[in-house]
Amino acid sequence: MRTLSAYQDFIDFFAEINWKEIWRGSEQTIQMLGFSMLFTVLLGLALGVLLFLTTRGQLLENKIVYTVLSYVINILRSVPFIILMISIIPLTKIIVGTSIGVKGAIPPLVIAAAPFFARLVETALREVDRGVIEAAQAMGASKWTIIWRVMLREARTGIIAAITITAVTLVSYTAMAGAIGAGGLGDLAIRYGYQRFRPDILVVTVGLLIVLVQLLQTLGDWLVRRLTRK
Amino acid sequence: MKKPSTSFKINQVLRSELINIPLNLCLYNPPSPVWHYDGGITLIQLEGISKRYKNGKLVTTAVDNVSLTINKGDIFGIIGHSGAGKSTLIRCVNLLERPTEGRVIVGGTDLTALKSGMLQDARKRIGMIFQHFNLLTTATVRANVAFPLELAKMPRAQIRNRVDELLKLVGLSEHGDKYPAQLSGGQKQRVGIARALANNPHVLLCDEATSALDPQTTSSILSLLLDINRQLGITILLITHEMNVIRSICNRVAVMDKGRVVETGDVLDVFLKPQMQVTKDFVAQVADTIDSGHFDNRPEGIVVRVHFIGEVTYEPILYEEVKKTSATFAILQGTVSRMKDTPYGQLVVELRGSAADTGSVLEGLRKRGLDVEVIG
Ligand SMILES: Nc1ncnc2c1ncn2[C@@H]1O[C@H](COP(=O)(O)OP(=O)(O)OP(=O)(O)O)[C@@H](O)[C@H]1O
Ligand SMILES: [Mg+2]
């Protein structure tokens, strides 16, 4: 009988939840994550490759470009996300026309995550054996070919791992973005869980965020395993 | 383990007529067992190459004013100790390293004067293999070999055939779908060789190509290189720190020390009569050479060193010449061996008899083409 009543308590605990709202929150989180990941990968990959190539001794060695880029990235990375988000509101309005909702969250998410991802890409490219790049040069490959067909190819597992880490980081950023009106699961957790003291909603939203992170990590690890040739 | 018979494979491939080698190269004659290669056609000319690295105030001179001529058909070896500048020099040949001074002329073209697009095209005809193979780890053996062909914009169907041929040439037909991590060191180097030969280069650069391999694998790779040189007429420039590599396949050698070329010439000449101390040390690596320092002060007669080179090594010349007189001889030390294909021998003998007799023996030996040196 006791187990039955524990079960009943469990059901009752979640009885008041508006699942429609939870569903909408999940949708918004996924949207924020998807779009910000897309732009983060595009921008961060370009930055990371540029950062790597302009390093001393690399194909496009350029001290000025490297130093400037490196400083900007360090600065962006050292500002806490929530502060970054608030301080670039005018810029966000210029880019997407609003600073709230899913749309308003994407520019700050990308600006926060792209530098982080760029550093990870740079590190992944450093792992590529110099000898392989040299062999391609010796075969008469152009710089462009070397970037696409040798460096990015050889670094692919490192880059996928970087994408995974960045996606997981972005999940927590989207939750923070919820605090200033971006919507999503984070917004639900703060509005209900914190401000109206609804532990049931807190438990559900946090649970969903955990599931999301687990899924992303599992998918990333699986891809890395599949593509490893060492 | 049996050594793969690569020459047989190469013949098959040549007969398939799919390799597109200029006729004059197909008719390339394997070098006859004569050790002089004078009057060849120059393929690579290095003129006053220097390479300096600046590191703050410190300047390292890795290569110091090196000039070398490598002829078509040569297997030219550069030997030197670690840090002598060999890698830097060979990397200057395809401008992986741009020399601080000097010109690199390959096949009549001054590479140092080319713009990057033209240099990329020139590099497609200069194959290179590496100590650590440097294969794409994420690509199969086939894809690795296909890579330079794709760079040269060969049509897809043709690439497939060409890759088949090349894999057959290096004896890896069964391993096309493997990844480099699944291959042994020797097999990886074979992939490297197939890749380097893909665009029919006129020269193959080898940077310590066998230094990461065990002796048996080394000799199978060396014999593959020798076959490639003979059957395809590809000139080979290799660097090594092992005299054994030079002796097995090279016809010409340059010795490097502290960035300079200190001695250069035909392998047999350098091997049998090394001039500089570094060279002597390298020659001593190969155990069957003889050291003739201990034969002076023999009271009875004169001590002479006789060099046999070529087929005369196996002729009873010494016996015949001594028999003509009443002189006698004692062998103090000797060796008979082979360098690449050339038999050679070195004997230190003591000749006993009257001055007239020993004199006529020496003259007789010299007349029959032996190199005779009185050393005591
Ligand atoms: N990129 C570089 N920057 C500074 N110094 C260098 C560089 N590359 C080579 N050197 C120096 O140049 C010299 C020659 O080096 P190199 O690699 O050509 O020698 P090596 O004969 O190939 O030796 P090993 O047999 O060990 O490969 C060494 O003293 C080395 O420290
Ligand atoms: Mg070296």
XYZ file of C-alpha atoms and ligand atoms in Angstrom:
638
model
C 0.000 0.000 0.000
C 2.848 2.341 0.830
C 4.378 2.048 -2.591
C 1.062 2.816 -4.143
C 0.671 5.985 -2.148
C 4.250 7.042 -3.031
C 3.291 6.571 -6.650
C 0.158 8.623 -6.086
C 2.236 11.407 -4.508
C 4.506 11.349 -7.513
C 1.570 11.759 -9.914
C 0.073 14.500 -7.789
C 3.341 16.398 -7.732
C 3.137 16.929 -11.515
C -0.671 17.281 -11.672
C -0.731 21.051 -11.972
C 1.741 21.287 -14.831
C 0.614 22.905 -18.024
C 2.269 20.503 -20.467
C 1.400 22.691 -23.424
C 3.585 25.414 -22.003
C 6.384 22.945 -21.347
C 6.122 21.782 -24.955
C 6.284 25.370 -26.221
C 9.300 26.038 -24.024
C 11.066 22.974 -25.356
C 10.325 24.043 -28.906
C 11.764 27.487 -28.275
C 14.886 26.048 -26.659
C 15.425 23.726 -29.620
C 14.928 26.615 -32.049
C 17.374 28.866 -30.205
C 19.861 26.052 -30.015
C 19.483 25.073 -33.682
C 19.835 28.541 -35.157
C 22.561 29.709 -32.824
C 24.511 26.472 -33.442
C 24.222 26.950 -37.191
C 25.627 30.474 -37.123
C 28.151 29.651 -34.411
C 29.594 26.807 -36.467
C 29.768 28.889 -39.651
C 31.313 31.925 -37.990
C 33.454 30.014 -35.512
C 34.845 27.638 -38.130
C 35.898 30.570 -40.306
C 37.448 32.357 -37.335
C 39.141 29.226 -36.035
C 40.652 28.416 -39.428
C 41.824 32.003 -39.835
C 43.266 32.003 -36.339
C 45.166 28.796 -37.050
C 46.396 29.813 -40.492
C 47.748 33.161 -39.314
C 49.759 31.519 -36.515
C 53.538 31.739 -36.812
C 54.858 29.159 -39.226
C 51.472 28.358 -40.774
C 50.196 28.845 -44.314
C 49.008 32.456 -43.932
C 51.332 33.551 -41.124
C 50.308 37.099 -40.174
C 51.171 38.482 -36.781
C 48.818 41.494 -36.891
C 45.723 39.543 -37.929
C 46.461 36.823 -35.416
C 47.038 39.209 -32.527
C 43.941 41.327 -33.195
C 41.732 38.282 -33.680
C 43.116 36.630 -30.620
C 42.464 39.724 -28.463
C 38.891 40.138 -29.660
C 38.194 36.483 -28.979
C 39.709 36.662 -25.519
C 37.669 39.743 -24.642
C 34.405 38.201 -25.832
C 35.178 35.033 -23.954
C 35.913 36.802 -20.710
C 32.572 38.652 -20.522
C 29.943 36.567 -18.645
C 27.153 35.627 -21.002
C 24.363 37.363 -19.191
C 26.297 40.656 -19.181
C 27.274 40.280 -22.809
C 23.646 39.712 -23.685
C 22.500 42.900 -21.960
C 25.327 45.054 -23.222
C 24.810 44.206 -26.898
C 21.063 44.799 -26.925
C 21.398 47.784 -29.324
C 23.435 45.658 -31.722
C 20.922 42.829 -31.438
C 18.141 45.237 -32.382
C 20.092 46.307 -35.452
C 20.712 42.731 -36.560
C 17.324 41.082 -35.961
C 15.042 44.016 -35.149
C 14.188 42.910 -31.606
C 15.988 42.024 -28.424
C 13.423 39.594 -27.041
C 12.045 36.196 -27.959
C 13.895 33.449 -29.777
C 14.992 35.870 -32.479
C 16.470 38.349 -30.022
C 18.436 35.617 -28.292
C 20.266 34.365 -31.351
C 22.795 37.217 -31.936
C 24.074 37.225 -28.336
C 24.210 33.430 -28.287
C 26.287 33.388 -31.472
C 28.541 36.222 -30.353
C 29.197 34.412 -27.095
C 29.662 30.923 -28.516
C 31.517 31.602 -31.785
C 34.771 32.790 -30.139
C 34.679 29.803 -27.809
C 34.122 27.453 -30.728
C 36.822 29.215 -32.772
C 39.401 28.449 -30.055
C 38.352 24.810 -30.014
C 38.667 24.645 -33.818
C 42.122 26.220 -33.606
C 43.165 23.577 -31.088
C 41.732 20.779 -33.228
C 43.663 22.058 -36.265
C 46.879 22.188 -34.249
C 46.502 18.464 -33.721
C 46.746 17.828 -37.465
C 50.114 16.322 -38.321
C 52.281 18.957 -39.985
C 53.803 16.271 -42.148
C 50.494 15.560 -43.863
C 50.098 19.232 -44.743
C 53.644 19.260 -46.074
C 53.013 16.173 -48.155
C 50.037 17.947 -49.744
C 52.172 21.021 -50.407
C 54.819 18.819 -51.984
C 52.137 17.360 -54.263
C 51.314 20.831 -55.526
C 48.050 21.388 -53.619
C 46.859 24.983 -53.348
C 46.313 26.575 -49.937
C 42.582 26.365 -50.371
C 42.753 22.652 -51.199
C 44.964 22.075 -48.198
C 42.496 23.837 -45.898
C 39.446 21.948 -47.153
C 40.765 18.603 -48.193
C 43.590 18.081 -45.744
C 43.312 20.183 -42.605
C 39.559 20.167 -42.018
C 39.353 16.559 -43.097
C 42.115 15.383 -40.811
C 40.734 17.452 -37.927
C 37.144 16.283 -38.398
C 36.823 14.259 -35.203
C 38.323 17.114 -33.194
C 35.892 19.531 -34.821
C 32.908 17.290 -34.124
C 33.980 17.043 -30.494
C 34.244 20.853 -30.479
C 30.729 21.166 -31.914
C 29.432 18.853 -29.193
C 31.045 20.840 -26.403
C 29.796 24.099 -27.894
C 26.239 22.753 -28.260
C 26.194 21.673 -24.626
C 27.472 25.095 -23.561
C 24.816 26.738 -25.715
C 22.077 24.757 -23.950
C 23.018 26.417 -20.690
C 23.327 29.817 -22.413
C 19.788 29.475 -23.834
C 18.559 28.819 -20.305
C 20.264 31.999 -19.128
C 18.877 33.926 -22.071
C 15.454 32.926 -20.756
C 16.068 35.234 -17.805
C 15.795 38.301 -19.989
C 12.843 37.324 -22.042
C 14.109 34.900 -24.616
C 11.557 32.198 -23.808
C 12.368 28.517 -23.737
C 12.825 26.070 -20.888
C 15.114 28.408 -18.984
C 12.427 31.076 -19.004
C 9.885 28.603 -17.568
C 12.276 27.496 -14.868
C 12.931 31.074 -13.791
C 9.427 32.434 -14.068
C 7.621 29.500 -12.439
C 10.243 27.564 -10.605
C 12.015 30.516 -9.048
C 9.642 33.484 -8.995
C 6.399 31.584 -8.207
C 7.982 28.758 -6.298
C 6.770 25.868 -8.437
C 9.236 22.999 -7.755
C 7.273 20.717 -10.099
C 8.048 22.929 -13.107
C 11.623 23.368 -11.976
C 12.065 19.584 -11.855
C 10.512 19.044 -15.279
C 12.449 21.808 -17.063
C 15.771 20.837 -15.511
C 15.030 17.199 -16.336
C 14.397 18.093 -19.982
C 17.607 20.143 -20.174
C 19.550 17.176 -18.796
C 18.010 14.882 -21.396
C 18.886 17.354 -24.151
C 22.521 17.583 -23.057
C 22.784 13.797 -22.796
C 21.385 13.379 -26.298
C 23.797 15.907 -27.779
C 26.789 14.348 -26.046
C 25.829 10.818 -27.045
C 25.317 11.835 -30.661
C 28.665 13.664 -30.736
C 30.555 10.783 -29.162
C 28.969 8.312 -31.544
C 29.994 10.382 -34.580
C 33.544 10.757 -33.297
C 33.793 7.010 -32.746
C 32.474 6.294 -36.221
C 34.913 8.652 -37.900
C 38.051 7.808 -35.933
C 40.657 6.070 -38.089
C 43.596 5.995 -35.740
C 59.093 -13.542 -45.424
C 59.547 -13.421 -49.172
C 60.523 -10.201 -50.834
C 57.866 -9.161 -53.351
C 59.213 -9.317 -56.876
C 58.520 -5.786 -57.818
C 60.361 -5.762 -61.127
C 57.954 -8.363 -62.421
C 55.044 -6.187 -61.399
C 56.535 -3.126 -62.993
C 57.032 -4.978 -66.250
C 53.414 -6.015 -66.229
C 52.295 -2.500 -65.622
C 54.516 -1.134 -68.345
C 53.148 -3.637 -70.776
C 49.617 -2.613 -69.944
C 50.501 0.648 -71.710
C 48.326 2.531 -69.291
C 51.236 4.311 -67.731
C 51.987 7.201 -69.878
C 55.742 7.426 -69.889
C 57.625 9.209 -72.617
C 59.199 6.758 -75.024
C 62.746 7.740 -74.255
C 62.153 6.838 -70.633
C 60.727 3.431 -71.523
C 63.894 2.700 -73.418
C 65.938 3.750 -70.453
C 68.841 1.360 -70.045
C 69.503 -0.030 -66.635
C 72.921 1.164 -65.564
C 75.565 -1.312 -66.614
C 77.988 -2.474 -63.973
C 80.396 0.342 -64.627
C 80.674 2.937 -61.984
C 81.273 6.089 -63.916
C 78.306 8.160 -65.007
C 79.957 11.031 -66.777
C 78.247 13.159 -69.336
C 74.659 12.551 -68.161
C 71.871 15.029 -68.722
C 71.483 17.420 -65.813
C 68.082 17.138 -64.142
C 68.538 19.027 -60.898
C 70.968 21.844 -60.446
C 71.428 23.386 -57.027
C 73.400 26.607 -57.264
C 74.861 28.098 -54.122
C 72.001 27.109 -51.821
C 72.097 28.557 -48.319
C 69.378 28.427 -45.725
C 69.596 30.449 -42.541
C 67.066 30.494 -39.738
C 66.815 33.588 -37.595
C 65.630 33.137 -34.071
C 65.832 36.479 -32.345
C 69.498 37.394 -32.549
C 70.608 33.828 -33.114
C 71.169 32.791 -36.714
C 71.423 29.085 -37.569
C 72.952 28.225 -40.900
C 71.282 24.926 -41.745
C 72.621 24.758 -45.316
C 75.766 26.603 -46.275
C 76.439 27.410 -49.921
C 75.701 23.998 -51.419
C 75.994 23.380 -55.149
C 75.120 19.995 -56.593
C 74.291 18.549 -59.982
C 72.030 15.534 -60.243
C 71.790 13.814 -63.582
C 68.846 12.105 -65.192
C 68.758 8.459 -64.114
C 70.895 8.991 -61.034
C 70.128 7.604 -57.644
C 71.850 10.366 -55.786
C 72.357 9.937 -52.063
C 73.098 12.649 -49.537
C 74.523 11.323 -46.296
C 75.264 13.206 -43.104
C 74.920 13.088 -39.362
C 71.863 14.363 -37.540
C 71.640 18.131 -37.862
C 73.927 18.250 -40.905
C 71.200 19.988 -42.892
C 70.098 17.119 -45.128
C 66.367 17.538 -44.612
C 66.623 21.266 -45.065
C 68.528 20.779 -48.318
C 66.149 18.216 -49.825
C 63.185 20.391 -48.820
C 64.789 23.228 -50.741
C 64.583 21.162 -53.923
C 60.768 21.442 -54.103
C 60.803 24.708 -52.154
C 58.976 23.347 -49.124
C 61.754 25.422 -47.649
C 62.707 28.532 -49.583
C 66.493 28.931 -49.631
C 67.841 32.200 -48.262
C 70.256 32.284 -51.179
C 70.776 30.330 -54.365
C 68.805 28.862 -57.217
C 67.056 25.522 -57.657
C 66.780 24.420 -61.260
C 64.758 21.291 -61.967
C 64.333 20.081 -65.539
C 65.607 23.412 -66.853
C 63.131 25.513 -64.850
C 64.333 27.846 -62.127
C 61.825 26.995 -59.389
C 62.975 29.864 -57.197
C 61.703 32.283 -59.853
C 58.211 30.768 -60.208
C 54.988 32.306 -58.922
C 52.984 30.098 -56.576
C 50.561 28.734 -59.206
C 53.392 27.703 -61.503
C 55.341 26.283 -58.587
C 52.328 24.128 -57.687
C 52.314 22.734 -61.217
C 56.047 22.096 -61.121
C 55.654 20.252 -57.824
C 53.200 17.821 -59.405
C 56.160 16.434 -61.356
C 58.392 16.124 -58.293
C 57.381 13.207 -56.094
C 58.342 13.114 -52.450
C 58.282 10.456 -49.755
C 58.874 10.971 -46.054
C 60.342 9.253 -43.024
C 56.969 9.240 -41.290
C 55.000 8.565 -44.482
C 52.654 11.541 -43.971
C 49.543 9.821 -45.296
C 46.032 11.187 -44.793
C 44.883 9.171 -41.778
C 41.218 9.749 -42.597
C 41.501 8.436 -46.144
C 41.803 4.866 -47.412
C 44.892 3.684 -49.239
C 43.066 4.194 -52.550
C 41.978 7.702 -51.614
C 45.505 8.588 -50.559
C 46.911 7.476 -53.893
C 44.069 9.189 -55.762
C 44.688 12.515 -54.026
C 47.503 13.801 -56.292
C 45.551 12.624 -59.339
C 42.541 14.650 -58.230
C 44.843 17.614 -57.765
C 45.961 17.128 -61.366
C 42.259 17.039 -62.388
C 42.366 13.575 -63.904
C 38.874 12.266 -64.813
C 37.326 9.925 -62.248
C 37.296 6.747 -64.329
C 40.912 7.224 -65.292
C 41.834 7.777 -61.658
C 40.400 4.395 -60.761
C 42.576 2.635 -63.329
C 45.656 4.584 -62.449
C 45.226 3.826 -58.731
C 44.875 0.114 -59.545
C 48.104 0.233 -61.527
C 49.997 2.072 -58.847
C 48.833 -0.261 -56.087
C 49.911 -3.195 -58.206
C 53.265 -1.552 -58.781
C 53.967 -1.281 -55.058
C 52.382 -4.649 -54.234
C 49.369 -3.392 -52.281
C 46.485 -4.389 -54.547
C 44.777 -6.241 -51.710
C 44.979 -3.363 -49.266
C 43.246 -0.582 -51.193
C 40.307 -0.219 -48.827
C 42.313 -0.182 -45.616
C 43.184 2.907 -43.660
C 46.841 3.776 -42.983
C 46.476 2.861 -39.296
C 45.773 -0.711 -40.397
C 49.062 -1.041 -42.292
C 52.628 -1.844 -41.270
C 55.374 0.746 -41.653
C 56.684 -0.825 -44.851
C 53.181 -0.928 -46.335
C 52.627 2.712 -45.421
C 55.821 3.665 -47.187
C 54.629 1.743 -50.238
C 51.459 3.829 -50.207
C 53.686 6.905 -49.957
C 55.658 5.721 -52.970
C 52.518 4.978 -55.008
C 51.194 8.429 -54.172
C 54.487 10.084 -55.100
C 54.595 8.286 -58.459
C 50.970 8.990 -59.355
C 51.582 11.922 -61.685
C 54.608 10.377 -63.417
C 57.203 12.584 -61.789
C 60.647 12.868 -63.297
C 62.247 12.896 -59.899
C 61.505 11.287 -56.563
C 62.764 12.960 -53.379
C 63.170 10.651 -50.392
C 63.612 12.198 -46.946
C 64.944 9.355 -44.754
C 62.413 7.055 -46.392
C 63.653 3.948 -44.605
C 64.787 5.344 -41.265
C 61.605 4.306 -39.476
C 61.735 0.752 -40.821
C 63.423 -2.460 -39.705
C 66.363 -3.806 -41.777
C 64.338 -6.336 -43.723
C 61.609 -3.868 -44.632
C 64.297 -1.320 -45.444
C 65.843 -3.609 -47.992
C 62.494 -4.382 -49.618
C 61.731 -0.651 -49.918
C 65.218 -0.007 -51.281
C 64.815 -2.667 -53.918
C 61.460 -1.149 -54.866
C 63.168 2.228 -55.280
C 65.904 0.664 -57.375
C 63.307 -0.987 -59.615
C 61.434 2.277 -59.994
C 64.652 3.976 -61.033
C 65.463 1.302 -63.588
C 62.063 0.419 -64.988
C 60.485 3.841 -64.986
C 63.651 5.879 -65.408
C 62.806 8.086 -62.468
C 65.721 9.966 -60.976
C 65.954 9.594 -57.217
C 67.428 12.011 -54.718
C 67.549 10.524 -51.252
C 68.942 11.510 -47.905
C 70.001 9.135 -45.200
C 72.382 8.727 -42.313
C 73.062 5.093 -43.169
C 75.944 4.211 -45.456
C 74.209 0.933 -46.137
C 71.407 2.739 -48.006
C 73.943 4.583 -50.128
C 75.846 1.411 -50.873
C 72.767 -0.624 -51.795
C 71.202 1.632 -54.383
C 73.021 4.908 -55.054
C 75.404 5.598 -57.863
C 76.382 9.039 -56.659
C 76.786 10.433 -53.185
C 77.363 13.732 -51.440
C 78.538 13.867 -47.853
C 77.188 16.706 -45.728
C 78.675 18.055 -42.556
C 77.556 21.167 -40.679
C 75.519 22.457 -43.597
C 78.206 21.997 -46.222
C 78.804 19.344 -48.833
C 82.306 18.191 -47.967
C 82.731 15.395 -50.460
C 80.891 14.277 -53.560
C 81.398 11.735 -56.304
C 80.634 8.269 -57.577
C 79.707 5.982 -54.710
C 82.527 3.520 -55.398
C 85.150 6.241 -55.463
C 83.947 7.836 -52.279
C 83.476 4.494 -50.645
C 86.857 3.077 -51.508
C 88.835 6.268 -51.085
C 87.112 8.501 -48.601
C 88.933 11.792 -48.176
C 87.350 13.529 -45.197
C 87.079 12.170 -41.666
C 83.241 12.279 -41.680
C 83.217 10.221 -44.829
C 85.647 7.722 -43.336
C 83.375 7.371 -40.312
C 80.393 6.640 -42.526
C 82.342 4.128 -44.578
C 83.392 2.424 -41.361
C 79.684 1.893 -40.562
C 79.665 -0.798 -43.194
C 81.794 -3.464 -41.624
C 83.366 -5.136 -44.642
C 85.785 -2.385 -45.560
C 89.336 -2.758 -44.489
C 91.514 -0.581 -42.464
C 95.084 -0.627 -43.663
C 96.904 1.224 -40.974
C 98.788 -1.729 -39.515
C 100.877 -3.147 -42.332
C 103.900 -0.926 -42.480
C 107.191 -2.187 -41.088
C 106.867 -5.596 -42.679
C 110.524 -6.552 -43.101
C 110.191 -9.053 -45.916
C 108.701 -7.233 -48.878
C 106.452 -4.383 -49.933
C 102.861 -4.005 -48.839
C 100.395 -3.029 -51.537
C 96.684 -2.412 -51.581
C 94.858 -3.598 -54.685
C 91.385 -2.402 -55.608
C 89.313 -4.582 -57.891
C 86.263 -2.993 -59.423
C 83.814 -4.690 -61.730
C 83.972 -8.215 -63.147
C 87.786 -8.385 -62.744
C 87.074 -8.899 -59.061
C 86.326 -12.525 -59.846
C 89.385 -13.090 -62.100
C 92.622 -14.723 -60.900
C 94.633 -11.680 -61.970
C 96.872 -11.413 -58.926
C 97.886 -15.054 -59.150
C 98.562 -14.848 -62.897
C 100.694 -11.736 -62.631
C 102.743 -13.031 -59.727
C 103.269 -16.352 -61.482
C 104.964 -14.613 -64.407
C 107.840 -13.705 -62.085
C 109.609 -15.482 -59.273
C 107.961 -13.253 -56.674
C 105.556 -14.624 -54.064
C 102.790 -13.019 -52.090
C 100.932 -13.253 -48.820
C 97.407 -11.922 -48.300
C 97.287 -9.769 -45.191
C 93.692 -8.710 -45.349
C 90.951 -8.645 -47.902
C 87.328 -8.259 -48.769
C 85.140 -8.953 -51.750
C 81.690 -7.452 -51.888
C 79.194 -5.689 -54.053
C 78.117 -2.103 -54.241
C 74.715 -1.782 -55.891
C 75.543 -4.110 -58.838
C 79.232 -3.571 -59.005
C 81.466 -6.220 -57.520
C 84.518 -4.812 -55.845
C 87.380 -6.168 -53.834
C 90.149 -4.802 -51.749
C 93.208 -6.845 -50.931
C 96.199 -5.909 -48.895
C 99.070 -8.178 -49.918
C 102.707 -8.363 -49.196
C 104.854 -8.969 -52.278
C 108.152 -10.704 -51.695
C 110.928 -10.927 -54.226
C 113.545 -8.852 -55.987
C 112.820 -5.236 -56.737
C 112.620 -6.051 -60.437
C 110.110 -8.836 -59.861
C 107.830 -6.879 -57.573
C 108.074 -3.895 -59.918
C 106.968 -5.960 -62.883
C 104.094 -7.456 -60.863
C 102.865 -3.974 -59.971
C 103.108 -2.890 -63.570
C 101.298 -6.006 -64.750
C 98.455 -5.435 -62.312
C 98.093 -1.807 -63.358
C 98.069 -2.809 -67.020
C 95.123 -5.077 -66.353
C 93.171 -2.186 -64.956
C 93.582 -2.654 -61.230
C 94.189 0.219 -58.917
C 97.379 -0.540 -57.019
C 98.796 1.455 -54.180
C 102.036 0.776 -52.325
C 101.434 1.426 -48.685
C 104.483 -0.006 -46.920
N 62.600 25.621 -38.865
C 63.831 25.715 -38.299
N 64.139 26.747 -37.493
C 65.362 26.840 -36.943
N 66.344 25.961 -37.119
C 66.107 24.896 -37.913
C 64.835 24.714 -38.541
N 64.885 23.574 -39.268
C 66.112 23.077 -39.089
N 66.857 23.871 -38.287
C 68.260 23.638 -37.899
O 69.011 23.397 -39.046
C 69.949 22.357 -38.840
C 69.786 21.283 -39.878
O 68.563 20.608 -39.672
P 68.056 19.434 -40.606
O 66.730 19.010 -40.132
O 68.160 19.837 -42.022
O 69.144 18.315 -40.300
P 69.184 16.809 -40.804
O 70.503 16.613 -41.451
O 67.993 16.486 -41.616
O 69.162 16.007 -39.439
P 68.376 14.638 -39.081
O 69.218 13.519 -39.599
O 68.345 14.674 -37.589
O 67.026 14.700 -39.691
C 69.754 21.894 -37.411
O 70.749 22.504 -36.617
C 68.398 22.399 -37.049
O 68.344 22.707 -35.682
Mg 66.241 15.172 -41.342
